[in-house]
Short mmCIF file of C-alpha atoms in Angstrom, two decimals:
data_model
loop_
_atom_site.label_atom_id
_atom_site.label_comp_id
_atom_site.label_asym_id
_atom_site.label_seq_id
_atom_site.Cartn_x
_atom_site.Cartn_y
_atom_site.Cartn_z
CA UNK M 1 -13.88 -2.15 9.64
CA UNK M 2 -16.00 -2.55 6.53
CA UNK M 3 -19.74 -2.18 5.92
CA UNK M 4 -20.36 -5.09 5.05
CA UNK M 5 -21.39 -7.43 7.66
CA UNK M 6 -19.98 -10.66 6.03
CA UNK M 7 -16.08 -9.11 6.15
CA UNK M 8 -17.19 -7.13 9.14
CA UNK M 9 -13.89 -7.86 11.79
CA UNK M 10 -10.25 -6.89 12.21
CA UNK M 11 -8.01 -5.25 9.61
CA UNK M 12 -4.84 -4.12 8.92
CA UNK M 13 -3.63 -1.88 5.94
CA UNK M 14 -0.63 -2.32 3.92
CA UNK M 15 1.04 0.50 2.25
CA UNK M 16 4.33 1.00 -0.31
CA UNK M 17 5.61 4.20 -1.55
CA UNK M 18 8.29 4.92 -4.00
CA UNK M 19 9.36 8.53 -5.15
CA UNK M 20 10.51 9.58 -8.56
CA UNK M 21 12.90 12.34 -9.71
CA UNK M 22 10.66 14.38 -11.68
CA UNK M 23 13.40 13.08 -14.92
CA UNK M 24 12.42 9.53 -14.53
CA UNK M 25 8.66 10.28 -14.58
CA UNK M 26 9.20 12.20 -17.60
CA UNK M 27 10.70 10.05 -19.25
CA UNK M 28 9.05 6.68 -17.98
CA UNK M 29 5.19 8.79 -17.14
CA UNK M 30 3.03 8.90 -14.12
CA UNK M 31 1.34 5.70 -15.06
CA UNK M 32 4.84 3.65 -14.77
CA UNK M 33 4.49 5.40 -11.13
CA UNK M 34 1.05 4.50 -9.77
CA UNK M 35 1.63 0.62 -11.38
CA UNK M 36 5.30 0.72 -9.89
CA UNK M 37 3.96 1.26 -6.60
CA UNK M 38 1.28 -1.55 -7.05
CA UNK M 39 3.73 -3.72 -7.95
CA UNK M 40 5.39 -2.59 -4.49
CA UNK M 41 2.50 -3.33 -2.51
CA UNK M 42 1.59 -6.85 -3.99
CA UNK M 43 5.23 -7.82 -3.73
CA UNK M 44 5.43 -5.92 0.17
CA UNK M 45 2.12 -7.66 1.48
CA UNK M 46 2.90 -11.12 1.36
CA UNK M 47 -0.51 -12.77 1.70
CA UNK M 48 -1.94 -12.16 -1.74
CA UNK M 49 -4.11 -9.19 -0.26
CA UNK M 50 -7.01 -11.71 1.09
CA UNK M 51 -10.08 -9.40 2.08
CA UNK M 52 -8.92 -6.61 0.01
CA UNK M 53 -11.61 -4.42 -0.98
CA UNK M 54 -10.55 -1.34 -2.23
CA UNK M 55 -6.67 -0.26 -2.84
CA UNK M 56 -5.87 3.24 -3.04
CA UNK M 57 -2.96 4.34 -5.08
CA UNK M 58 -1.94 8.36 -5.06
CA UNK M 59 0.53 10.28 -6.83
CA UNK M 60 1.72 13.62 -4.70
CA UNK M 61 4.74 16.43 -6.18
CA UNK M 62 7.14 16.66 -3.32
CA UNK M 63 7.89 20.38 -4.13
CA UNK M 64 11.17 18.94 -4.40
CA UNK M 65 11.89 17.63 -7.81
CA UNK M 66 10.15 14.34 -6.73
CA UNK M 67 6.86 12.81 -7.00
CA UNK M 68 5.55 10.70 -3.82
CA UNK M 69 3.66 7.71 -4.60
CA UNK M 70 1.59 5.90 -2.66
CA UNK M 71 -0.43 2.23 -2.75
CA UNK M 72 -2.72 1.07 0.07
CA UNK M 73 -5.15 -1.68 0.87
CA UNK M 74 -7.38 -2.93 3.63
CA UNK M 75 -6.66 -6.59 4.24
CA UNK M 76 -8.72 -8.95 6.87
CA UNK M 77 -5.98 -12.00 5.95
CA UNK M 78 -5.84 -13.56 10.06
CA UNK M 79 -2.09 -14.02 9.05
CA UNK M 80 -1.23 -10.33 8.59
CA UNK M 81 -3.87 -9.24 11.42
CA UNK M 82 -2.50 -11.66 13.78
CA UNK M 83 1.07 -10.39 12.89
CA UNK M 84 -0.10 -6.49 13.15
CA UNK M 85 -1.55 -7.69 16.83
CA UNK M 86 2.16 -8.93 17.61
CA UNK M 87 4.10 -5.89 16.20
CA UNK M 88 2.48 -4.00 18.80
CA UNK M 89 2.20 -5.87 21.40
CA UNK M 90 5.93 -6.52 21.48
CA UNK M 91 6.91 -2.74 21.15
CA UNK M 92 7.93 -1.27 24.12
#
């Protein structure tokens, strides 16, 4: 849920993540990460992110010669809601 009133109703949030060898973000830099992973999420969400206020993208070291991105966004698109709603309805 939002605060504003107007977009005020059901959400979902879609995420990507992507890890690099600590190599390939020498050598291509954490900003090739963080848009990498954007590119991830746009391609990933399917609905062109409709309702999308904010999108959060983080960068984490693994501890293990990787570093963990991470892209999310609130969407209130009644597609991808109304697909979230049947996900879990039809898990057992």
């Amino acid at each position: 849920m939002t605060d504003d009133p107007e977009t005020d109703g059901p959400e979902v949030v879609h995420v990507a993540r992507r890890a690099w060898t600590d190599d390939e973000v020498a050598k291509r830099g954490l900003a090739a990460l963080r848009l990498a992973v954007l590119e991830d999420l746009i391609r990933e969400a399917r609905c062109g992110l409709t309702g999308t206020g904010d999108v959060a993208i983080t960068l984490k070291p693994s501890g293990l010669g990787t570093v963990a991105g991470r892209a999310s966004a609130k969407c209130t698109d009644p597609a991808c809601v109304d697909l979230a709603a049947a996900q879990r309805t039809a898990r057992p």
